[in-house]
Structures are given as C-alpha cells and as structure tokens.
Amino acid sequence: MPHKTQMTAEDWLYCGPNPPVLEVYSKEIDPLLRELVDVAEINYPSYVLRRGPGGPNNFFGTGVHQDFGLYPEDMRSIFGAEFFDEWFSKLDSGGGYSMINFWRPVLPMVGPVRGVPLAVCDPNTISVEDIVPQEVHGFVPGGQYNMGLKFNPKQQWYFYPEMTKDEVLIFRQFHYQPKTPQPYSSIKTVFHSAFRSPWASKDEEVRCSSEYRVPVWLK
C-alpha cells in the first residue's frame, strides 16, 4: 500500500540509543497497523532487518520460507527460554498474537525494485501437509526454527512489480488464536521468497530493503 517515510539511508542501519526505527518509523506505521489489526498491545522492536548493499545482510532469501514456526512451541528458539515461558503463559489471556512484517524498498536505493522482488503465497492455497519444519543455523545462536514448503500446483503466488520506496507490503509471519486445536487445518501466515525476475535486465539496480517484524497482542 502507499506509504511514505522520513527514514534516511543511515536511519535504517543505526543501532545506538534512541534509534530512528523507534523514534520515527514505528510512529509512521502505527496508524496503518491499528487500521488493519484489532490491537491490544504492540511491542515495537528497536531494529529492522536491512538487506542489500551497504548493510549487514547483503543477500536475499531466494528460497521459499516462513521465518517462524507454525505453533507457539516453535517460538522458543526466537525468544529464548526465560522470555518464552513468560510469553507462552500470556497467550490464552487475550485475543491472540501475531507477528506482522512491514517490508519495503529503502534508501539508498533509487528504485523501483526490478531485479529481485519479493513473492508471497496466498495462505488460503497452502495445505498444512505441504509445510516442512526446519532449523536454520547461522542467524540466531543455537539455531532458529522456521518452515519450508513443498511445491503444490494449487499454491497461488503473487508479487508487486516495481515497488517503490513510497510503498510498503504488510503481511503476517506468525499467528496464534486461542483455543485453536492442533494440528492446524489451515494457516494464516504468508510464505514468501525473493526471486530473480525473468523480466529484469542484468544491470538492474541492486535491491535495498527493510523488514520490520512487529509483535502484536490482539484483542
């Protein structure tokens, strides 16, 4: 959706006191989040995942994945043992919990994104039986539990061509709804992947992008 930001190229990389991600960006996206989700509490992180040249993650996730697991127990590797127990005990006290991703091209990219856009899969077209639990090592100490996906011709994939810095893509990466029996019969989260566009030339501008993963307690 259309959404301008005052964040500079340096702001996306800053990790010191009073980070612009909290001081500027979280306030910019707050109205969007409250419009889209029935919010009880938002825990805005002080950092983003910045991909592309000039940042700490100069690579793109070109394999189909979901960054978090399917069930609450899968989040232990994300939160750590101490915080996980506190978080887990709170899960059934309200309307649920979601992790919402705000994905966008950012400065110093001029844009639009042509070479390596992001594709997303309609969760309504995914069979739970096609989900592949997996552990990824190298990003989180001790490894991180997330999900891969088997190919199924029923899956419907989409991407937004030529996204600009004045647009943001918002999608859910984790969701828990109280009293939902396991195993789930369907999912409400979005598998995604960067891909090298067959319509782009070899000399397209390299993508710079930001992922802001926001934990939300629901009413």
PDB file of N, CA and C in Angstrom, residues 136-209:
ATOM      1  N   VAL A 136      17.275 -23.534  10.960  1.00  0.00           N
ATOM      2  CA  VAL A 136      18.271 -22.759  10.226  1.00  0.00           C
ATOM      3  C   VAL A 136      19.325 -22.295  11.218  1.00  0.00           C
ATOM      4  N   HIS A 137      20.581 -22.535  10.909  1.00  0.00           N
ATOM      5  CA  HIS A 137      21.676 -22.142  11.799  1.00  0.00           C
ATOM      6  C   HIS A 137      22.528 -21.058  11.139  1.00  0.00           C
ATOM      7  N   GLY A 138      23.045 -20.155  11.979  1.00  0.00           N
ATOM      8  CA  GLY A 138      23.909 -19.100  11.479  1.00  0.00           C
ATOM      9  C   GLY A 138      23.358 -17.706  11.692  1.00  0.00           C
ATOM     10  N   PHE A 139      22.074 -17.590  12.036  1.00  0.00           N
ATOM     11  CA  PHE A 139      21.467 -16.282  12.248  1.00  0.00           C
ATOM     12  C   PHE A 139      21.156 -16.034  13.719  1.00  0.00           C
ATOM     13  N   VAL A 140      20.647 -17.066  14.391  1.00  0.00           N
ATOM     14  CA  VAL A 140      20.300 -16.992  15.806  1.00  0.00           C
ATOM     15  C   VAL A 140      21.141 -18.012  16.559  1.00  0.00           C
ATOM     16  N   PRO A 141      21.781 -17.628  17.681  1.00  0.00           N
ATOM     17  CA  PRO A 141      22.584 -18.591  18.438  1.00  0.00           C
ATOM     18  C   PRO A 141      21.770 -19.836  18.786  1.00  0.00           C
ATOM     19  N   GLY A 142      22.321 -21.003  18.464  1.00  0.00           N
ATOM     20  CA  GLY A 142      21.620 -22.247  18.729  1.00  0.00           C
ATOM     21  C   GLY A 142      20.659 -22.676  17.646  1.00  0.00           C
ATOM     22  N   GLY A 143      20.494 -21.829  16.634  1.00  0.00           N
ATOM     23  CA  GLY A 143      19.596 -22.178  15.535  1.00  0.00           C
ATOM     24  C   GLY A 143      18.207 -21.586  15.693  1.00  0.00           C
ATOM     25  N   GLN A 144      17.490 -21.531  14.595  1.00  0.00           N
ATOM     26  CA  GLN A 144      16.149 -20.956  14.581  1.00  0.00           C
ATOM     27  C   GLN A 144      15.187 -21.910  13.887  1.00  0.00           C
ATOM     28  N   TYR A 145      14.036 -22.099  14.510  1.00  0.00           N
ATOM     29  CA  TYR A 145      13.013 -22.978  13.953  1.00  0.00           C
ATOM     30  C   TYR A 145      12.158 -22.170  12.988  1.00  0.00           C
ATOM     31  N   ASN A 146      12.055 -22.637  11.733  1.00  0.00           N
ATOM     32  CA  ASN A 146      11.157 -21.991  10.786  1.00  0.00           C
ATOM     33  C   ASN A 146      10.552 -23.043   9.861  1.00  0.00           C
ATOM     34  N   MET A 147      10.033 -22.624   8.711  1.00  0.00           N
ATOM     35  CA  MET A 147       9.314 -23.563   7.858  1.00  0.00           C
ATOM     36  C   MET A 147       9.687 -23.394   6.391  1.00  0.00           C
ATOM     37  N   GLY A 148       9.806 -24.521   5.705  1.00  0.00           N
ATOM     38  CA  GLY A 148       9.887 -24.555   4.262  1.00  0.00           C
ATOM     39  C   GLY A 148       8.562 -25.054   3.709  1.00  0.00           C
ATOM     40  N   LEU A 149       8.495 -25.186   2.392  1.00  0.00           N
ATOM     41  CA  LEU A 149       7.228 -25.551   1.770  1.00  0.00           C
ATOM     42  C   LEU A 149       7.451 -26.427   0.546  1.00  0.00           C
ATOM     43  N   LYS A 150       6.737 -27.540   0.488  1.00  0.00           N
ATOM     44  CA  LYS A 150       6.762 -28.378  -0.707  1.00  0.00           C
ATOM     45  C   LYS A 150       5.964 -27.709  -1.826  1.00  0.00           C
ATOM     46  N   PHE A 151       6.384 -27.974  -3.054  1.00  0.00           N
ATOM     47  CA  PHE A 151       5.632 -27.446  -4.191  1.00  0.00           C
ATOM     48  C   PHE A 151       4.279 -28.137  -4.308  1.00  0.00           C
ATOM     49  N   ASN A 152       3.277 -27.335  -4.606  1.00  0.00           N
ATOM     50  CA  ASN A 152       1.948 -27.856  -4.891  1.00  0.00           C
ATOM     51  C   ASN A 152       1.334 -26.947  -5.953  1.00  0.00           C
ATOM     52  N   PRO A 153       0.844 -27.501  -7.055  1.00  0.00           N
ATOM     53  CA  PRO A 153       0.306 -26.656  -8.124  1.00  0.00           C
ATOM     54  C   PRO A 153      -0.901 -25.826  -7.703  1.00  0.00           C
ATOM     55  N   LYS A 154      -1.506 -26.140  -6.562  1.00  0.00           N
ATOM     56  CA  LYS A 154      -2.644 -25.355  -6.082  1.00  0.00           C
ATOM     57  C   LYS A 154      -2.207 -24.039  -5.433  1.00  0.00           C
ATOM     58  N   GLN A 155      -0.937 -23.938  -5.097  1.00  0.00           N
ATOM     59  CA  GLN A 155      -0.448 -22.709  -4.466  1.00  0.00           C
ATOM     60  C   GLN A 155      -0.517 -21.541  -5.451  1.00  0.00           C
ATOM     61  N   GLN A 156      -0.944 -20.394  -4.952  1.00  0.00           N
ATOM     62  CA  GLN A 156      -1.047 -19.191  -5.773  1.00  0.00           C
ATOM     63  C   GLN A 156      -0.069 -18.142  -5.259  1.00  0.00           C
ATOM     64  N   TRP A 157       0.853 -17.767  -6.137  1.00  0.00           N
ATOM     65  CA  TRP A 157       1.912 -16.830  -5.788  1.00  0.00           C
ATOM     66  C   TRP A 157       1.691 -15.492  -6.487  1.00  0.00           C
ATOM     67  N   TYR A 158       2.105 -14.427  -5.788  1.00  0.00           N
ATOM     68  CA  TYR A 158       1.930 -13.077  -6.307  1.00  0.00           C
ATOM     69  C   TYR A 158       3.174 -12.240  -6.001  1.00  0.00           C
ATOM     70  N   PHE A 159       3.375 -11.195  -6.792  1.00  0.00           N
ATOM     71  CA  PHE A 159       4.360 -10.185  -6.416  1.00  0.00           C
ATOM     72  C   PHE A 159       3.884  -8.836  -6.926  1.00  0.00           C
ATOM     73  N   TYR A 160       4.421  -7.785  -6.312  1.00  0.00           N
ATOM     74  CA  TYR A 160       4.053  -6.426  -6.685  1.00  0.00           C
ATOM     75  C   TYR A 160       5.173  -5.852  -7.540  1.00  0.00           C
ATOM     76  N   PRO A 161       4.958  -5.717  -8.842  1.00  0.00           N
ATOM     77  CA  PRO A 161       6.044  -5.276  -9.728  1.00  0.00           C
ATOM     78  C   PRO A 161       6.429  -3.824  -9.483  1.00  0.00           C
ATOM     79  N   GLU A 162       7.743  -3.597  -9.529  1.00  0.00           N
ATOM     80  CA  GLU A 162       8.295  -2.243  -9.457  1.00  0.00           C
ATOM     81  C   GLU A 162       7.845  -1.492  -8.205  1.00  0.00           C
ATOM     82  N   MET A 163       7.958  -2.155  -7.065  1.00  0.00           N
ATOM     83  CA  MET A 163       7.677  -1.465  -5.803  1.00  0.00           C
ATOM     84  C   MET A 163       8.656  -0.327  -5.599  1.00  0.00           C
ATOM     85  N   THR A 164       8.173   0.762  -5.018  1.00  0.00           N
ATOM     86  CA  THR A 164       8.997   1.938  -4.775  1.00  0.00           C
ATOM     87  C   THR A 164       9.194   2.147  -3.277  1.00  0.00           C
ATOM     88  N   LYS A 165      10.015   3.120  -2.932  1.00  0.00           N
ATOM     89  CA  LYS A 165      10.274   3.447  -1.530  1.00  0.00           C
ATOM     90  C   LYS A 165       9.060   4.082  -0.862  1.00  0.00           C
ATOM     91  N   ASP A 166       8.078   4.472  -1.661  1.00  0.00           N
ATOM     92  CA  ASP A 166       6.857   5.073  -1.125  1.00  0.00           C
ATOM     93  C   ASP A 166       5.720   4.061  -1.016  1.00  0.00           C
ATOM     94  N   GLU A 167       6.087   2.779  -0.942  1.00  0.00           N
ATOM     95  CA  GLU A 167       5.103   1.717  -0.775  1.00  0.00           C
ATOM     96  C   GLU A 167       5.595   0.744   0.287  1.00  0.00           C
ATOM     97  N   VAL A 168       4.659   0.091   0.948  1.00  0.00           N
ATOM     98  CA  VAL A 168       5.016  -0.918   1.942  1.00  0.00           C
ATOM     99  C   VAL A 168       4.114  -2.136   1.749  1.00  0.00           C
ATOM    100  N   LEU A 169       4.711  -3.303   1.898  1.00  0.00           N
ATOM    101  CA  LEU A 169       3.993  -4.576   1.817  1.00  0.00           C
ATOM    102  C   LEU A 169       3.846  -5.117   3.236  1.00  0.00           C
ATOM    103  N   ILE A 170       2.625  -5.390   3.652  1.00  0.00           N
ATOM    104  CA  ILE A 170       2.353  -5.804   5.029  1.00  0.00           C
ATOM    105  C   ILE A 170       1.786  -7.219   5.026  1.00  0.00           C
ATOM    106  N   PHE A 171       2.435  -8.115   5.759  1.00  0.00           N
ATOM    107  CA  PHE A 171       1.922  -9.487   5.810  1.00  0.00           C
ATOM    108  C   PHE A 171       2.239 -10.130   7.152  1.00  0.00           C
ATOM    109  N   ARG A 172       1.448 -11.140   7.488  1.00  0.00           N
ATOM    110  CA  ARG A 172       1.566 -11.817   8.779  1.00  0.00           C
ATOM    111  C   ARG A 172       2.571 -12.964   8.682  1.00  0.00           C
ATOM    112  N   GLN A 173       3.480 -13.044   9.679  1.00  0.00           N
ATOM    113  CA  GLN A 173       4.500 -14.091   9.685  1.00  0.00           C
ATOM    114  C   GLN A 173       4.283 -15.151  10.764  1.00  0.00           C
ATOM    115  N   PHE A 174       3.536 -14.811  11.779  1.00  0.00           N
ATOM    116  CA  PHE A 174       3.183 -15.796  12.809  1.00  0.00           C
ATOM    117  C   PHE A 174       1.818 -15.410  13.348  1.00  0.00           C
ATOM    118  N   HIS A 175       1.022 -16.435  13.680  1.00  0.00           N
ATOM    119  CA  HIS A 175      -0.300 -16.135  14.236  1.00  0.00           C
ATOM    120  C   HIS A 175      -0.725 -17.243  15.188  1.00  0.00           C
ATOM    121  N   TYR A 176      -1.218 -16.816  16.343  1.00  0.00           N
ATOM    122  CA  TYR A 176      -1.798 -17.757  17.298  1.00  0.00           C
ATOM    123  C   TYR A 176      -3.173 -17.249  17.708  1.00  0.00           C
ATOM    124  N   GLN A 177      -4.155 -18.101  17.578  1.00  0.00           N
ATOM    125  CA  GLN A 177      -5.512 -17.796  18.021  1.00  0.00           C
ATOM    126  C   GLN A 177      -5.877 -18.771  19.123  1.00  0.00           C
ATOM    127  N   PRO A 178      -6.230 -18.273  20.312  1.00  0.00           N
ATOM    128  CA  PRO A 178      -6.522 -19.161  21.435  1.00  0.00           C
ATOM    129  C   PRO A 178      -7.591 -20.197  21.109  1.00  0.00           C
ATOM    130  N   LYS A 179      -7.417 -21.364  21.698  1.00  0.00           N
ATOM    131  CA  LYS A 179      -8.362 -22.477  21.599  1.00  0.00           C
ATOM    132  C   LYS A 179      -8.469 -23.065  20.194  1.00  0.00           C
ATOM    133  N   THR A 180      -7.474 -22.798  19.358  1.00  0.00           N
ATOM    134  CA  THR A 180      -7.438 -23.434  18.044  1.00  0.00           C
ATOM    135  C   THR A 180      -6.765 -24.790  18.185  1.00  0.00           C
ATOM    136  N   PRO A 181      -7.452 -25.874  17.869  1.00  0.00           N
ATOM    137  CA  PRO A 181      -6.866 -27.207  18.073  1.00  0.00           C
ATOM    138  C   PRO A 181      -5.690 -27.464  17.138  1.00  0.00           C
ATOM    139  N   GLN A 182      -4.718 -28.198  17.668  1.00  0.00           N
ATOM    140  CA  GLN A 182      -3.576 -28.641  16.859  1.00  0.00           C
ATOM    141  C   GLN A 182      -3.745 -30.120  16.508  1.00  0.00           C
ATOM    142  N   PRO A 183      -3.272 -30.546  15.331  1.00  0.00           N
ATOM    143  CA  PRO A 183      -2.611 -29.736  14.307  1.00  0.00           C
ATOM    144  C   PRO A 183      -3.604 -28.836  13.573  1.00  0.00           C
ATOM    145  N   TYR A 184      -3.121 -27.691  13.097  1.00  0.00           N
ATOM    146  CA  TYR A 184      -3.978 -26.757  12.391  1.00  0.00           C
ATOM    147  C   TYR A 184      -4.462 -27.367  11.077  1.00  0.00           C
ATOM    148  N   SER A 185      -5.657 -26.984  10.687  1.00  0.00           N
ATOM    149  CA  SER A 185      -6.194 -27.429   9.399  1.00  0.00           C
ATOM    150  C   SER A 185      -5.903 -26.429   8.286  1.00  0.00           C
ATOM    151  N   SER A 186      -5.487 -25.218   8.672  1.00  0.00           N
ATOM    152  CA  SER A 186      -5.143 -24.181   7.702  1.00  0.00           C
ATOM    153  C   SER A 186      -4.183 -23.214   8.369  1.00  0.00           C
ATOM    154  N   ILE A 187      -3.609 -22.307   7.579  1.00  0.00           N
ATOM    155  CA  ILE A 187      -2.682 -21.326   8.138  1.00  0.00           C
ATOM    156  C   ILE A 187      -3.143 -19.918   7.790  1.00  0.00           C
ATOM    157  N   LYS A 188      -2.630 -18.944   8.546  1.00  0.00           N
ATOM    158  CA  LYS A 188      -2.952 -17.541   8.299  1.00  0.00           C
ATOM    159  C   LYS A 188      -1.691 -16.706   8.121  1.00  0.00           C
ATOM    160  N   THR A 189      -0.588 -17.376   7.864  1.00  0.00           N
ATOM    161  CA  THR A 189       0.681 -16.676   7.676  1.00  0.00           C
ATOM    162  C   THR A 189       1.161 -16.835   6.237  1.00  0.00           C
ATOM    163  N   VAL A 190       2.105 -15.984   5.855  1.00  0.00           N
ATOM    164  CA  VAL A 190       2.469 -15.848   4.443  1.00  0.00           C
ATOM    165  C   VAL A 190       3.870 -16.400   4.168  1.00  0.00           C
ATOM    166  N   PHE A 191       3.929 -17.491   3.426  1.00  0.00           N
ATOM    167  CA  PHE A 191       5.210 -17.946   2.893  1.00  0.00           C
ATOM    168  C   PHE A 191       5.650 -16.968   1.804  1.00  0.00           C
ATOM    169  N   HIS A 192       6.957 -16.803   1.682  1.00  0.00           N
ATOM    170  CA  HIS A 192       7.457 -15.803   0.747  1.00  0.00           C
ATOM    171  C   HIS A 192       8.855 -16.172   0.281  1.00  0.00           C
ATOM    172  N   SER A 193       9.321 -15.480  -0.736  1.00  0.00           N
ATOM    173  CA  SER A 193      10.672 -15.700  -1.254  1.00  0.00           C
ATOM    174  C   SER A 193      11.060 -14.556  -2.174  1.00  0.00           C
ATOM    175  N   ALA A 194      12.314 -14.139  -2.072  1.00  0.00           N
ATOM    176  CA  ALA A 194      12.864 -13.279  -3.119  1.00  0.00           C
ATOM    177  C   ALA A 194      13.077 -14.135  -4.363  1.00  0.00           C
ATOM    178  N   PHE A 195      13.000 -13.519  -5.526  1.00  0.00           N
ATOM    179  CA  PHE A 195      13.272 -14.267  -6.760  1.00  0.00           C
ATOM    180  C   PHE A 195      13.869 -13.331  -7.801  1.00  0.00           C
ATOM    181  N   ARG A 196      14.666 -13.918  -8.666  1.00  0.00           N
ATOM    182  CA  ARG A 196      15.299 -13.140  -9.728  1.00  0.00           C
ATOM    183  C   ARG A 196      14.322 -13.040 -10.891  1.00  0.00           C
ATOM    184  N   SER A 197      13.869 -11.844 -11.134  1.00  0.00           N
ATOM    185  CA  SER A 197      12.817 -11.630 -12.115  1.00  0.00           C
ATOM    186  C   SER A 197      13.297 -11.925 -13.533  1.00  0.00           C
ATOM    187  N   PRO A 198      12.575 -12.756 -14.266  1.00  0.00           N
ATOM    188  CA  PRO A 198      12.954 -13.043 -15.656  1.00  0.00           C
ATOM    189  C   PRO A 198      12.711 -11.858 -16.582  1.00  0.00           C
ATOM    190  N   TRP A 199      11.996 -10.851 -16.090  1.00  0.00           N
ATOM    191  CA  TRP A 199      11.705  -9.676 -16.911  1.00  0.00           C
ATOM    192  C   TRP A 199      12.725  -8.562 -16.705  1.00  0.00           C
ATOM    193  N   ALA A 200      13.646  -8.746 -15.775  1.00  0.00           N
ATOM    194  CA  ALA A 200      14.622  -7.702 -15.466  1.00  0.00           C
ATOM    195  C   ALA A 200      15.896  -7.893 -16.274  1.00  0.00           C
ATOM    196  N   SER A 201      16.586  -6.795 -16.527  1.00  0.00           N
ATOM    197  CA  SER A 201      17.879  -6.867 -17.198  1.00  0.00           C
ATOM    198  C   SER A 201      18.966  -7.192 -16.179  1.00  0.00           C
ATOM    199  N   LYS A 202      20.130  -7.583 -16.656  1.00  0.00           N
ATOM    200  CA  LYS A 202      21.222  -7.979 -15.768  1.00  0.00           C
ATOM    201  C   LYS A 202      21.836  -6.799 -15.023  1.00  0.00           C
ATOM    202  N   ASP A 203      21.615  -5.594 -15.501  1.00  0.00           N
ATOM    203  CA  ASP A 203      22.233  -4.429 -14.867  1.00  0.00           C
ATOM    204  C   ASP A 203      21.239  -3.615 -14.030  1.00  0.00           C
ATOM    205  N   GLU A 204      20.161  -4.258 -13.579  1.00  0.00           N
ATOM    206  CA  GLU A 204      19.200  -3.557 -12.729  1.00  0.00           C
ATOM    207  C   GLU A 204      19.850  -3.159 -11.405  1.00  0.00           C
ATOM    208  N   GLU A 205      19.371  -2.090 -10.827  1.00  0.00           N
ATOM    209  CA  GLU A 205      19.844  -1.641  -9.521  1.00  0.00           C
ATOM    210  C   GLU A 205      19.615  -2.741  -8.479  1.00  0.00           C
ATOM    211  N   VAL A 206      20.628  -2.958  -7.635  1.00  0.00           N
ATOM    212  CA  VAL A 206      20.516  -3.975  -6.587  1.00  0.00           C
ATOM    213  C   VAL A 206      19.552  -3.487  -5.506  1.00  0.00           C
ATOM    214  N   ARG A 207      18.712  -4.366  -5.071  1.00  0.00           N
ATOM    215  CA  ARG A 207      17.675  -4.001  -4.110  1.00  0.00           C
ATOM    216  C   ARG A 207      18.240  -3.675  -2.738  1.00  0.00           C
ATOM    217  N   CYS A 208      17.764  -2.604  -2.128  1.00  0.00           N
ATOM    218  CA  CYS A 208      17.937  -2.325  -0.705  1.00  0.00           C
ATOM    219  C   CYS A 208      16.540  -2.359  -0.090  1.00  0.00           C
ATOM    220  N   SER A 209      16.363  -3.150   0.949  1.00  0.00           N
ATOM    221  CA  SER A 209      15.027  -3.289   1.528  1.00  0.00           C
ATOM    222  C   SER A 209      15.109  -3.448   3.037  1.00  0.00           C
TER     223      SER A 209
END
